[in-house]
Amino acid sequence: MAFAMLDGQISFSGHPDPRDLDTSPANLGLITSTDTAQTWQNVSLSGEVDFHDIAVAPAADGELNFYGYRAADGVVMASGDSGTTWSLGATLIARDLTVDAGSADTVYATTEDGLMVSGDRGATFAFVEGAPPVYLFEAVYGADAGLVGIDLTGNVWVRSGGTWRQSGSTAGEVEAMTFAAAPTSVLVVADDRGVSVSSDFGATWRTLVAR
């Protein structure tokens, strides 16, 4: 239900294989892997929470800041100690969360009414003035630090330096997207073509796995 990767650590939330329900809780809470999903460690909230989205970023104190969307009641939860303990934040109907590239305490959320932002680790949210209606988006790190997102019509939008621009488009409905800044900047989407990548924010695409 939720998946994130940072510096070789995979963070996951959801449900176990149905065949394991006799021995595993129905809600996995937060689990992580540092060996490409060969083994998993339970971090917290086992049996309590099923996050439908997870966002993670390194904090200044060396810990990881986690944000999770508890879809059962629409609560954004936050952790400042690498997922060990959690606090309850705002309640909203969100599709996607991402952490600002410049501040691990700032988190964005896409909603049906528009893009929202929180500067207090998810406690409160306000609408981002002038933002396009993106529903999937990611932080952009590096020289082009900002945000990249996709709207319901498949347009790709980039924000850098406080200004939004349409940079390209996808093919049909996008089911998932991610952005990697290293070793080179690559936008990855799963759309009507299959799994495709773009190194110029959607202006051109190369299909890796065709449907």
Tab-separated table of C-alpha atoms in Angstrom, residues 100-197:
chain	number	residue	atom	x	y	z
A	100	ASP	CA	10.420	19.164	0.547
A	101	ALA	CA	13.938	18.847	-0.888
A	102	GLY	CA	15.194	21.681	1.298
A	103	SER	CA	13.493	20.919	4.618
A	104	ALA	CA	12.669	17.559	6.188
A	105	ASP	CA	10.084	19.343	8.368
A	106	THR	CA	8.056	20.450	5.327
A	107	VAL	CA	5.666	17.952	3.739
A	108	TYR	CA	3.312	18.329	0.767
A	109	ALA	CA	0.045	16.506	0.123
A	110	THR	CA	-2.056	16.240	-3.018
A	111	THR	CA	-5.816	16.481	-2.437
A	112	GLU	CA	-8.870	16.663	-4.691
A	113	ASP	CA	-9.057	20.386	-3.904
A	114	GLY	CA	-5.413	21.142	-4.706
A	115	LEU	CA	-1.823	20.841	-3.521
A	116	MET	CA	-1.296	21.524	0.188
A	117	VAL	CA	1.805	22.115	2.296
A	118	SER	CA	2.693	21.804	5.975
A	119	GLY	CA	5.672	23.539	7.564
A	120	ASP	CA	5.125	21.975	10.981
A	121	ARG	CA	5.670	18.289	10.203
A	122	GLY	CA	2.112	17.563	9.180
A	123	ALA	CA	0.306	19.194	12.102
A	124	THR	CA	-1.460	21.741	9.881
A	125	PHE	CA	-1.787	22.210	6.110
A	126	ALA	CA	-2.533	25.140	3.802
A	127	PHE	CA	-3.114	25.303	0.060
A	128	VAL	CA	-0.168	26.160	-2.218
A	129	GLU	CA	-1.242	29.246	-4.150
A	130	GLY	CA	-0.982	28.919	-7.934
A	131	ALA	CA	-0.118	25.214	-7.942
A	132	PRO	CA	-1.364	23.030	-10.820
A	133	PRO	CA	-3.764	20.179	-9.946
A	134	VAL	CA	-1.133	17.462	-9.547
A	135	TYR	CA	-2.116	14.184	-7.914
A	136	LEU	CA	1.238	12.375	-8.057
A	137	PHE	CA	4.477	14.187	-7.305
A	138	GLU	CA	7.991	13.923	-5.892
A	139	ALA	CA	10.699	16.205	-4.560
A	140	VAL	CA	13.520	17.105	-6.932
A	141	TYR	CA	16.984	17.165	-5.386
A	142	GLY	CA	20.195	18.630	-6.738
A	143	ALA	CA	20.734	21.666	-8.954
A	144	ASP	CA	17.074	21.706	-10.033
A	145	ALA	CA	15.716	21.392	-6.477
A	146	GLY	CA	11.953	21.744	-6.326
A	147	LEU	CA	8.965	19.537	-7.159
A	148	VAL	CA	7.798	17.464	-10.113
A	149	GLY	CA	4.199	16.257	-10.467
A	150	ILE	CA	1.611	14.896	-12.862
A	151	ASP	CA	-1.997	16.064	-13.223
A	152	LEU	CA	-5.058	14.000	-14.149
A	153	THR	CA	-4.680	14.752	-17.867
A	154	GLY	CA	-1.078	13.491	-17.900
A	155	ASN	CA	0.722	16.834	-17.980
A	156	VAL	CA	4.082	16.914	-16.194
A	157	TRP	CA	4.705	20.004	-14.047
A	158	VAL	CA	7.962	21.192	-12.492
A	159	ARG	CA	8.441	23.815	-9.792
A	160	SER	CA	11.871	25.363	-9.417
A	161	GLY	CA	12.595	28.656	-7.705
A	162	GLY	CA	8.930	29.094	-6.820
A	163	THR	CA	7.732	29.008	-10.458
A	164	TRP	CA	5.684	26.239	-12.061
A	165	ARG	CA	6.094	25.207	-15.701
A	166	GLN	CA	4.635	22.427	-17.824
A	167	SER	CA	7.575	20.356	-19.011
A	168	GLY	CA	5.990	17.430	-20.849
A	169	SER	CA	3.247	14.836	-20.797
A	170	THR	CA	2.648	11.129	-20.257
A	171	ALA	CA	0.589	8.555	-22.150
A	172	GLY	CA	-2.825	8.042	-20.566
A	173	GLU	CA	-3.448	7.438	-16.891
A	174	VAL	CA	-0.400	7.332	-14.645
A	175	GLU	CA	-0.693	4.752	-11.883
A	176	ALA	CA	2.621	5.488	-10.172
A	177	MET	CA	5.655	7.749	-10.476
A	178	THR	CA	8.977	8.387	-8.821
A	179	PHE	CA	11.990	10.606	-9.370
A	180	ALA	CA	15.667	9.764	-8.894
A	181	ALA	CA	18.279	12.530	-8.745
A	182	ALA	CA	21.398	10.357	-8.850
A	183	PRO	CA	23.453	9.290	-10.654
A	184	THR	CA	21.387	11.230	-13.231
A	185	SER	CA	17.975	12.883	-12.948
A	186	VAL	CA	15.300	10.429	-14.108
A	187	LEU	CA	11.497	10.592	-13.913
A	188	VAL	CA	9.902	7.138	-13.880
A	189	VAL	CA	6.195	6.486	-14.531
A	190	ALA	CA	3.857	3.545	-14.957
A	191	ASP	CA	1.295	4.600	-17.575
A	192	ASP	CA	-0.531	3.188	-20.622
A	193	ARG	CA	2.802	2.367	-22.310
A	194	GLY	CA	4.164	0.387	-19.372
A	195	VAL	CA	7.150	1.588	-17.328
A	196	SER	CA	8.834	4.578	-18.967
A	197	VAL	CA	11.657	6.942	-18.025
